[in-house]
Short mmCIF file of C-alpha atoms in Angstrom, two decimals:
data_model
loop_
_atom_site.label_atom_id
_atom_site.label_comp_id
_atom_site.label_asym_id
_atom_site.label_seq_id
_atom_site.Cartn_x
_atom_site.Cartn_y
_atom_site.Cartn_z
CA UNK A 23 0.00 0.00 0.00
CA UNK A 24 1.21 3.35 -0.85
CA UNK A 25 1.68 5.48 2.31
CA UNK A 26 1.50 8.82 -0.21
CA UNK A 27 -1.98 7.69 -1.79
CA UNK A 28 -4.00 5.86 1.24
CA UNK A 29 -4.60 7.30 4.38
CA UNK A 30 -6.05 4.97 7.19
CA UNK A 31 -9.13 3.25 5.18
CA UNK A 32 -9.59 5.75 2.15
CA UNK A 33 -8.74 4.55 -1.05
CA UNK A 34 -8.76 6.80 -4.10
CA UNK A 35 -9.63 4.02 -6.20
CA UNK A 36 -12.62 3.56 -4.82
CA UNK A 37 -13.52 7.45 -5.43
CA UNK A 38 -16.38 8.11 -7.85
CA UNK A 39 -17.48 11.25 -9.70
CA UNK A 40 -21.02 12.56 -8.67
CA UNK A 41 -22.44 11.50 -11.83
CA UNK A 42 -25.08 13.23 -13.36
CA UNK A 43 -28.31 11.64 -15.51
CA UNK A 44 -31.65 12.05 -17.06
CA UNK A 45 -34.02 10.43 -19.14
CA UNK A 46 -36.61 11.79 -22.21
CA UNK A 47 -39.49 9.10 -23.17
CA UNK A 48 -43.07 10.00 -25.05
CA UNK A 49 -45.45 8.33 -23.24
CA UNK A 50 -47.74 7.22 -26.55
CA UNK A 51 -43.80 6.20 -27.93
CA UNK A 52 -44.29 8.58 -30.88
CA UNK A 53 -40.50 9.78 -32.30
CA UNK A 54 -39.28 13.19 -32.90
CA UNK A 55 -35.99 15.10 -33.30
CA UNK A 56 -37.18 17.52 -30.34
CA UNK A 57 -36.67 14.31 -27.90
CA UNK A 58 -33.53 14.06 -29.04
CA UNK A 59 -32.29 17.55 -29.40
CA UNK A 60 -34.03 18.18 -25.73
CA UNK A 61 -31.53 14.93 -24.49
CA UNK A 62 -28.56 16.73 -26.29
CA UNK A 63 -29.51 19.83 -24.34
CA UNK A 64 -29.79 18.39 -21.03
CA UNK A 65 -26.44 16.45 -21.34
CA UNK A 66 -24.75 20.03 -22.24
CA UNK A 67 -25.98 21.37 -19.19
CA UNK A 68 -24.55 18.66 -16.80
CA UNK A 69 -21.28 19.44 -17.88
CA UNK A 70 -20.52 20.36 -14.55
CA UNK A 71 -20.80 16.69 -12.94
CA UNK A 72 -18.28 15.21 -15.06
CA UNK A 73 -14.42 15.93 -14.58
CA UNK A 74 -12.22 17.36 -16.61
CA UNK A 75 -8.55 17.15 -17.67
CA UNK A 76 -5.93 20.02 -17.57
CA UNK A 77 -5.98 20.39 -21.65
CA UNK A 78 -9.90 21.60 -20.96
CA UNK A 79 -11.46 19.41 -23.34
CA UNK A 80 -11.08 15.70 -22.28
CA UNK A 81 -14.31 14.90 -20.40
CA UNK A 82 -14.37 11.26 -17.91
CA UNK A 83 -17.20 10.40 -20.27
CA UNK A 84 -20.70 10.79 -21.12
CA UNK A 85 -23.41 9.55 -23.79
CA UNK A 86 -26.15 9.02 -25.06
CA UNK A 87 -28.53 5.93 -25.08
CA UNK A 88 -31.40 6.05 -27.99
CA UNK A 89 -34.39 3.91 -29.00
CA UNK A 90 -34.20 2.31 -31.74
CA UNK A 91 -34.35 5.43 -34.69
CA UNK A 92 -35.12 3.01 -37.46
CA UNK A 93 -36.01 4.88 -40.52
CA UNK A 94 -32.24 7.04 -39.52
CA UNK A 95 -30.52 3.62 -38.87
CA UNK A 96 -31.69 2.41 -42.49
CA UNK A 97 -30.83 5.81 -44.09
CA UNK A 98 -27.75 5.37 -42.79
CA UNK A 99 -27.24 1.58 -44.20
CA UNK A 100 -28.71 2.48 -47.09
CA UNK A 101 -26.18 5.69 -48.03
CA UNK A 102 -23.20 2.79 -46.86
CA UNK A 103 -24.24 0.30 -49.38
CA UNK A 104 -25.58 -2.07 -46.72
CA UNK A 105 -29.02 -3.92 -46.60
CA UNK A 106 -30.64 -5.00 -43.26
CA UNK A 107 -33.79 -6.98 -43.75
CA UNK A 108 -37.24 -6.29 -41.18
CA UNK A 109 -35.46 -7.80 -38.28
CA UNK A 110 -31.89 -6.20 -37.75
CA UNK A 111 -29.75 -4.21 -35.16
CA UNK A 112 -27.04 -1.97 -35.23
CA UNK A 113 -24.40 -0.86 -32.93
CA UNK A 114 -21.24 1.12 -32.27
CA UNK A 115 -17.98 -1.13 -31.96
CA UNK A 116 -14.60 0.55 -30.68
CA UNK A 117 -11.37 -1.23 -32.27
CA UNK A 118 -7.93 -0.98 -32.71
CA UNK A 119 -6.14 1.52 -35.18
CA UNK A 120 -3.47 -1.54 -36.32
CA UNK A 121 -5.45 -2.42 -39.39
CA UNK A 122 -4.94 -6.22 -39.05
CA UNK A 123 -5.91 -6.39 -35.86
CA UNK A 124 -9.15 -4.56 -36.58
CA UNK A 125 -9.65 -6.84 -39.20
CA UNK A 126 -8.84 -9.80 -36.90
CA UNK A 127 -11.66 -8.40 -34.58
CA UNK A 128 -14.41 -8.09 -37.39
CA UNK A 129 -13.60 -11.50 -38.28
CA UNK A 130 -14.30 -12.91 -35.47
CA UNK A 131 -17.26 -11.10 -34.69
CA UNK A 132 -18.94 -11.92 -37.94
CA UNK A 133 -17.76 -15.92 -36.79
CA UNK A 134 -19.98 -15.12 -33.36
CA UNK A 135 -22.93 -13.88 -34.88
CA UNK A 136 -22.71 -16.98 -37.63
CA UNK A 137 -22.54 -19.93 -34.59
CA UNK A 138 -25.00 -17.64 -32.73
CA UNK A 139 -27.47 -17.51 -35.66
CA UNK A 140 -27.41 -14.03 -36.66
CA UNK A 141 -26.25 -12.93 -39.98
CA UNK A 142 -23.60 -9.54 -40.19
CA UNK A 143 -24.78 -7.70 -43.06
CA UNK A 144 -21.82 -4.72 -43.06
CA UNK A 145 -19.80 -2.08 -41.50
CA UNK A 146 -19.49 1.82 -41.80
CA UNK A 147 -16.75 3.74 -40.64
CA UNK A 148 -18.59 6.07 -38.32
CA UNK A 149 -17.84 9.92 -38.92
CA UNK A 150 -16.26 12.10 -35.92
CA UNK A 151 -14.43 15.15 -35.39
CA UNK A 152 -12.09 15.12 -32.88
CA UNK A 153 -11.36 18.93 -33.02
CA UNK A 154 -13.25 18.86 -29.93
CA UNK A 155 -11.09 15.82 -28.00
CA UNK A 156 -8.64 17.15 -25.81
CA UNK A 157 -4.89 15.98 -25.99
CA UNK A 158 -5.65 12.78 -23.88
CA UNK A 159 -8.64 11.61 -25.33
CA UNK A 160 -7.26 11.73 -28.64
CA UNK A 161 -4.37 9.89 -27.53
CA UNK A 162 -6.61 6.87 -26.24
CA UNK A 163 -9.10 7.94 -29.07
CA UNK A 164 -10.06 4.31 -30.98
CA UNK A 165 -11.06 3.63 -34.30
CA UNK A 166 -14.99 3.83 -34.44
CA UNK A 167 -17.07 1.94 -36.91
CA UNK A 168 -20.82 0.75 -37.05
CA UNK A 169 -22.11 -2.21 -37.55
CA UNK A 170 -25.71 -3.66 -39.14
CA UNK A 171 -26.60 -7.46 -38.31
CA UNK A 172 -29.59 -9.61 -39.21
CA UNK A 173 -31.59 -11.62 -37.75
CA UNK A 174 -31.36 -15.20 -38.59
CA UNK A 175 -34.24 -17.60 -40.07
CA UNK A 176 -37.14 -17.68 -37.22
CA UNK A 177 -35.36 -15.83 -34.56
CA UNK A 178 -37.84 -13.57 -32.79
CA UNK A 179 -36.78 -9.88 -30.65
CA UNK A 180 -35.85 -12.23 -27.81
CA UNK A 181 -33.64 -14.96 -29.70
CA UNK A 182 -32.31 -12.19 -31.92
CA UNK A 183 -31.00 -10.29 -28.34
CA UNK A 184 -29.54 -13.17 -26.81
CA UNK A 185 -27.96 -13.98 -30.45
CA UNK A 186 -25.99 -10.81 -30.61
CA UNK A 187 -25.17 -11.10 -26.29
CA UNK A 188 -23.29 -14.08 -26.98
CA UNK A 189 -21.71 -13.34 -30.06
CA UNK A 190 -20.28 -9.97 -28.53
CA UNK A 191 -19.58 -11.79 -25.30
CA UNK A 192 -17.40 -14.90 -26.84
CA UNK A 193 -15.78 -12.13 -29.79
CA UNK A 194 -14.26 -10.62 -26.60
CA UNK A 195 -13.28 -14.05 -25.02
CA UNK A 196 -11.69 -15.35 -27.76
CA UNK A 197 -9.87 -11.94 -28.84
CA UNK A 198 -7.64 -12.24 -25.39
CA UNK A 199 -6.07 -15.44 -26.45
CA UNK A 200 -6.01 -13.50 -30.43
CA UNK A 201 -4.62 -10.69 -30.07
CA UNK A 202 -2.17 -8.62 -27.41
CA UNK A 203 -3.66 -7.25 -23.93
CA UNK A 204 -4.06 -4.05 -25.58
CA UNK A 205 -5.38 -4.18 -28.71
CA UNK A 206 -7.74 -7.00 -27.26
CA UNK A 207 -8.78 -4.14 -24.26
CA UNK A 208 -9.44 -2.15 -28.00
CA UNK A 209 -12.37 -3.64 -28.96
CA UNK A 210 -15.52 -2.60 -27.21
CA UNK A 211 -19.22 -3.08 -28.40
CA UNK A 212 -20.81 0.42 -26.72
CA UNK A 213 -23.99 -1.20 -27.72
CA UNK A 214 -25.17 -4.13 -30.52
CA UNK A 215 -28.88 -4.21 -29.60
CA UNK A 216 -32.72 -4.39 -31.90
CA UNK A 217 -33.88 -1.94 -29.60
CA UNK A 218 -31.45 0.72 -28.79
CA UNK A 219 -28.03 2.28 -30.03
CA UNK A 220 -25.77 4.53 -28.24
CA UNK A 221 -22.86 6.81 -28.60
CA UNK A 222 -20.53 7.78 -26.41
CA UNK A 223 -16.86 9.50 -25.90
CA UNK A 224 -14.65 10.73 -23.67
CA UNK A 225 -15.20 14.53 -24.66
CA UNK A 226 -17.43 17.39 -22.59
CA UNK A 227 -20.98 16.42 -22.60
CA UNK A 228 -21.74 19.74 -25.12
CA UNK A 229 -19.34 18.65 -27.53
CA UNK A 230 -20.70 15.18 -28.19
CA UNK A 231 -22.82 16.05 -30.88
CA UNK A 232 -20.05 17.61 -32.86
CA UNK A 233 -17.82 14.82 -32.04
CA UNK A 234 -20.65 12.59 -33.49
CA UNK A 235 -22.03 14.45 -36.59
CA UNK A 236 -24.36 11.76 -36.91
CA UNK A 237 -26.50 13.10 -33.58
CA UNK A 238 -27.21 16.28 -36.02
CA UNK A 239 -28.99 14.87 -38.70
CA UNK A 240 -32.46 16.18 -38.95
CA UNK A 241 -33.50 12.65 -39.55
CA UNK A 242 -32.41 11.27 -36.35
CA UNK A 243 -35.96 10.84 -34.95
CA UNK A 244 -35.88 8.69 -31.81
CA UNK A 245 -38.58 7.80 -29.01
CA UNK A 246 -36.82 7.42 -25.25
CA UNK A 247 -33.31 8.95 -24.75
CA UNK A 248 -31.02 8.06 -21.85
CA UNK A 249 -28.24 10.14 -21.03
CA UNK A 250 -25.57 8.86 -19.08
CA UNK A 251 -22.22 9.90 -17.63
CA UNK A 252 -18.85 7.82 -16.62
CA UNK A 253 -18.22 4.22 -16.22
CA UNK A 254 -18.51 3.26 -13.09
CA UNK A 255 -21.87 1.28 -13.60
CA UNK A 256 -20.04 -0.47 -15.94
CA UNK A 257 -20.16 -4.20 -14.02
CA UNK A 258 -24.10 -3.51 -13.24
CA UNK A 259 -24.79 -3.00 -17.17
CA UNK A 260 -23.42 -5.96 -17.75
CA UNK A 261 -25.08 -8.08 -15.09
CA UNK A 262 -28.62 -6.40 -16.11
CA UNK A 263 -27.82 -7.29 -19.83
CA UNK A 264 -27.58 -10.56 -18.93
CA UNK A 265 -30.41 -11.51 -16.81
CA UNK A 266 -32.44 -9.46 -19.54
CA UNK A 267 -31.42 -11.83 -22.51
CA UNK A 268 -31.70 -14.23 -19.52
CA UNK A 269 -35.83 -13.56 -20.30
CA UNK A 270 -36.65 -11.16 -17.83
CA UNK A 271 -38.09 -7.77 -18.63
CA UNK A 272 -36.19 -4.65 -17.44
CA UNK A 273 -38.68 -4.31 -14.39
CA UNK A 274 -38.17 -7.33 -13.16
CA UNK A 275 -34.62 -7.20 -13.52
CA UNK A 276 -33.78 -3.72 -11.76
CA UNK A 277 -35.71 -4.50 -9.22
CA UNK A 278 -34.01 -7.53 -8.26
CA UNK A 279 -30.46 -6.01 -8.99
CA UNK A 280 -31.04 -3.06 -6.78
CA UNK A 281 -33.65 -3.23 -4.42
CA UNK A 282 -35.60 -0.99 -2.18
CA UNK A 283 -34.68 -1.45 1.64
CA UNK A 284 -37.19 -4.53 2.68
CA UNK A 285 -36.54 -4.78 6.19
CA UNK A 286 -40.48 -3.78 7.23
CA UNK A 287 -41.64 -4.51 4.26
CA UNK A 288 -43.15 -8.07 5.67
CA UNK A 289 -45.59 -6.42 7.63
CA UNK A 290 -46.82 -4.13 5.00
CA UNK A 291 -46.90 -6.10 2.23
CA UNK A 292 -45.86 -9.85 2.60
CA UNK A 293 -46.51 -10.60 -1.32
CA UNK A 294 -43.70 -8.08 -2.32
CA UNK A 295 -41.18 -9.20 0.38
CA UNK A 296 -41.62 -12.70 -0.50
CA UNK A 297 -40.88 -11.36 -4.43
CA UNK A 298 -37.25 -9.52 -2.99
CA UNK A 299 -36.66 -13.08 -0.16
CA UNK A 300 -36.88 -15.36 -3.23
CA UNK A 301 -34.61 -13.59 -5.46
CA UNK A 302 -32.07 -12.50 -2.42
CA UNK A 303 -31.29 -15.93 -2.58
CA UNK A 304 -29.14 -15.68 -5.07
CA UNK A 305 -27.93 -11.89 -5.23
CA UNK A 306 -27.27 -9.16 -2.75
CA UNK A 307 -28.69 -5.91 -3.06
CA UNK A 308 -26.78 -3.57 -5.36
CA UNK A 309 -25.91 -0.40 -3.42
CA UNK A 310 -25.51 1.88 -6.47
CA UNK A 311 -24.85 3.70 -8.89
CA UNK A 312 -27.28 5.90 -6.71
CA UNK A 313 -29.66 6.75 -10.23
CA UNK A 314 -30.37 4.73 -12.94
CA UNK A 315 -32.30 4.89 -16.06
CA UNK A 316 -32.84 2.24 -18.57
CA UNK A 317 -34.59 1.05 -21.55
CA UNK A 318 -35.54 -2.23 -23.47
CA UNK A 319 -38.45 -2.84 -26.08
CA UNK A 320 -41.32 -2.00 -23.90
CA UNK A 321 -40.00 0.05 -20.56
CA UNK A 322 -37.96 2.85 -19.96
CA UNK A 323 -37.53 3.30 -16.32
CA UNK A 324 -35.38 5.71 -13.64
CA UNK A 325 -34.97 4.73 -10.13
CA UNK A 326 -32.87 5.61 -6.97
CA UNK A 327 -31.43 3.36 -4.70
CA UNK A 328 -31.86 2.44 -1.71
CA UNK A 329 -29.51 5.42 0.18
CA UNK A 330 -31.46 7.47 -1.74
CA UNK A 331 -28.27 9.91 -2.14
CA UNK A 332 -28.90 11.26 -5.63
CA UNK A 333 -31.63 13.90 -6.70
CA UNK A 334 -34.08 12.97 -9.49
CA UNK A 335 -36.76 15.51 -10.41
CA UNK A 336 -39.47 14.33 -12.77
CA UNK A 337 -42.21 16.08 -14.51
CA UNK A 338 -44.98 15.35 -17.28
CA UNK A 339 -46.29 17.51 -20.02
CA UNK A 340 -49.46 18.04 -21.45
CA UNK A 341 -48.62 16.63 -24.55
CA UNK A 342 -47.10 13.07 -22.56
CA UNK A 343 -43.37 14.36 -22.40
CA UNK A 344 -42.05 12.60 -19.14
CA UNK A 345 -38.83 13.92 -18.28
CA UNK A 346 -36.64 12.80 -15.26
CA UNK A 347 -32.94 14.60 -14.08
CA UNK A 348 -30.70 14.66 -11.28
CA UNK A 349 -30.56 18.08 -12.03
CA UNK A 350 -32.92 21.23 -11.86
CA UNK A 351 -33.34 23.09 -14.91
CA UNK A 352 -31.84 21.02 -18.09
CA UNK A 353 -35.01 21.90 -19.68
CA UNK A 354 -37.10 24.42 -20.58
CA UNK A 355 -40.85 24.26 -19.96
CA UNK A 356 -44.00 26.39 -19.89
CA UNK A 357 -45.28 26.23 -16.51
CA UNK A 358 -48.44 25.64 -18.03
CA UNK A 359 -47.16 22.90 -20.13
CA UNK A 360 -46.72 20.96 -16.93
CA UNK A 361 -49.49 18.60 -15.53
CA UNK A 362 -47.73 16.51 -12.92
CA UNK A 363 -44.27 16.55 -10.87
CA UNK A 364 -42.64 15.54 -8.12
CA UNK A 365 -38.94 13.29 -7.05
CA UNK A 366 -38.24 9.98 -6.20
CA UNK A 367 -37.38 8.69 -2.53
CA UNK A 368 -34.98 5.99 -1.50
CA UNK A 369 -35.70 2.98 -3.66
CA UNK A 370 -38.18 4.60 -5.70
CA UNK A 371 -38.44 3.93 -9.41
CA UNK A 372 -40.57 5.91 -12.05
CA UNK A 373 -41.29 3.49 -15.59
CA UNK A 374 -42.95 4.42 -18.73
CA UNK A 375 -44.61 0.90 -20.56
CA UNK A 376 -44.00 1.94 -24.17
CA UNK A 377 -46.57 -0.45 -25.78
CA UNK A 378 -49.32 0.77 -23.36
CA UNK A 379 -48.83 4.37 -23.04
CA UNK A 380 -48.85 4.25 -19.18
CA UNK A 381 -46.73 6.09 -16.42
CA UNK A 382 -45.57 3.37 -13.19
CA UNK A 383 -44.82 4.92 -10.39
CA UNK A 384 -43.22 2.21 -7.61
CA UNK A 385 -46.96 0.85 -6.74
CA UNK A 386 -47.91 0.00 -9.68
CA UNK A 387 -44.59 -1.63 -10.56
CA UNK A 388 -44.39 -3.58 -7.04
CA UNK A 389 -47.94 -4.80 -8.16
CA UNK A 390 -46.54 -6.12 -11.68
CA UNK A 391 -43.67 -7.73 -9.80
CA UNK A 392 -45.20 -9.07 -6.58
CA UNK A 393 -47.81 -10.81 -9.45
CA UNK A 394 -45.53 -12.62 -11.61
CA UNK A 395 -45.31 -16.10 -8.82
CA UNK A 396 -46.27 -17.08 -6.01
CA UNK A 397 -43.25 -16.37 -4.38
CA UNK A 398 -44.86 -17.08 -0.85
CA UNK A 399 -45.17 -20.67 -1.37
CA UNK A 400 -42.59 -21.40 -3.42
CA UNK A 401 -40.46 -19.98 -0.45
CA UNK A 402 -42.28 -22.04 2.39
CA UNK A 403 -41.64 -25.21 0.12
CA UNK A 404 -38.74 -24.77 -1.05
CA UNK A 405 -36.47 -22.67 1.72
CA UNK A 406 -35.33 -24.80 4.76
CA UNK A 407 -35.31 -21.47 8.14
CA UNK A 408 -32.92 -22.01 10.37
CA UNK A 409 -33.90 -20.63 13.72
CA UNK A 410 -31.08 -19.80 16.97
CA UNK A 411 -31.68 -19.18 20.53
CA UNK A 412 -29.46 -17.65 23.09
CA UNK A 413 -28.78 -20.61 26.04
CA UNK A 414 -27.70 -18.82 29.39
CA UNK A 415 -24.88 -20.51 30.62
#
């Protein structure tokens, strides 16, 4: 241990920036460039929760999660001399500048997706301007491309997602015995999903835009937008990706992963607390990132944990806007416009269900999880209590 860095039990490592977020949906899932220039707006004015290196321009990262912009995605196939057929996805892959080993990494990819089913129809070189990187980010700048896959013969959304999770997940595998430590660490998918794309960069959250000149293209038209910032939630993304392609929807699946505190909840609700008993089985609560918000094909969501440490205003518009931030003021609304509001609590979560058109607030999605099983029984048949007693001597 490092007497000059540690002192007593603090650890810089385990230092984290206070991270800011927010999250754009249309309840009746309708797309428009306003969601998306609104997200671009809001990111720009958390610039201040992110750090920043001494050259001024090299941010600790932020981006930008979209829904699916389909007509935009097959514009952009289409002008790259690629065909996707009705069932396809596209994503942003980071890989190494050594032309042979990018090469080796696209091969082996497109070997994935074949033994996984799917079908990898082509790759663009993705356009950025790094006029607005800073010295170190364009020094660990990668080479950025995009890539369209198929669906193979019968696979439906859910086959299709868990196609394209393995294939990504055994690429990167394979690529550590293929290639050296660093070039292998080269290669990242930022996302390969049907229902969502995002972009992302180590620059200041108000140059990301410029950095990607694809976000300004009039005919980027998405539905939800997640904005994000750093990389410390990193692990958790990955462990909710896979209990999603797992087969559990992203309800389900956050609130398993990070839990409200439960330890009254038996008396006021012993449906629910048998829900978080059965699945504490097998995981401990997650105690951060203190806000998330995510998406899949039918939810997006936002929810606090259980400390409860991180602001998250939320509003809804008269014309079914619902807009959630960790921050007051990253948008711009009529007072009038404005029909509901309020923040979440400890453990809270706010959801939007995309194919329905309805806002969840915690109740109603405790009522859609408490309701999947009878948890209550399976727990009294299946769970062997051990009870202790103190003995006086």
């Amino acid at each position: 241990m490092d007497p000059r860095t540690h002192q007593g039990l603090y650890d810089p490592n385990d230092e984290r920036d206070a991270c800011g977020f927010g999250m754009v949906a249309q309840l009746d899932d309708q797309p428009s460039r306003t969601l998306v220039d609104t997200a671009i707006s809001a990111l720009s004015r958390m610039t201040h929760r992110g750090g920043v290196a001494a050259d001024g321009l090299t941010g600790d990262g932020c981006g930008l999660l979209i829904r699916k912009p389909d007509a935009f995605l097959r514009a952009l196939a289409a002008e790259a001399g690629i065909g996707v057929g009705p069932r396809y996805a596209a994503g942003l892959v980071f890989l190494p500048h050594d032309a042979g080993q990018a090469a080796r990494c696209r091969a082996l990819l497109d070997e994935e997706l074949a033994r996984a089913g799917a079908c990898l129809q082509g790759w663009r070189i993705l356009p950025t301007d790094d006029s607005v990187c800073g010295q170190l980010a364009r020094d660990t700048l990668p080479h950025i491309e995009q890539v369209f896959v198929d669906a193979g013969p019968g696979q439906d959304d859910d086959a299709f997602s868990l196609a394209l999770f393995l294939a990504r997940r055994r690429t990167e595998q394979r690529l550590r015995d293929a290639l050296p430590a660093d070039a292998a660490a080269d290669f990242y998918v930022v996302t390969l999903s049907p229902h969502a794309i995002g972009y992302k960069g180590m620059v200041l959250p108000d140059k990301l835009s410029t950095f990607y000149p694809d976000l300004q293209r009039n005919d980027l038209a998405a539905n939800p937008v997640i904005s994000m910032h750093g990389s410390d939630s990193q692990s958790l993304d990955n462990m909710l990706e896979l209990m999603v392609a797992g087969g559990m929807d992203l309800l389900q699946a956050l609130r398993i992963l990070v839990p409200p505190a439960t330890q009254s909840l038996e008396f006021k609700d012993p449906d629910l607390a048998a829900f978080y008993e059965f699945y504490g089985l097998n995981s401990e609560p997650w105690d951060g990132p203190a806000g998330i918000v995510a998406c899949d094909a039918r939810y997006a969501a936002c929810m606090l944990d259980r400390n409860g440490l991180r602001p998250a205003r939320w509003l809804l518009t008269s014309d079914r806007h619902f807009l959630v931030a960790s921050e007051a003021g990253v948008w711009e609304l009529a007072t009038e416009r404005i029909v509901r509001k309020g923040k979440l609590g400890p453990g809270e979560m706010m959801a939007i269900d995309l194919k329905r058109g309805d806002l969840l607030d915690s109740e109603a999605v405790d009522r859609i999880n408490r309701g999947r099983a009878p948890y209550k029984q399976w727990l009294q048949h299946g769970v062997t209590y051990l009870q202790t007693e103190l003995i006086d001597p």
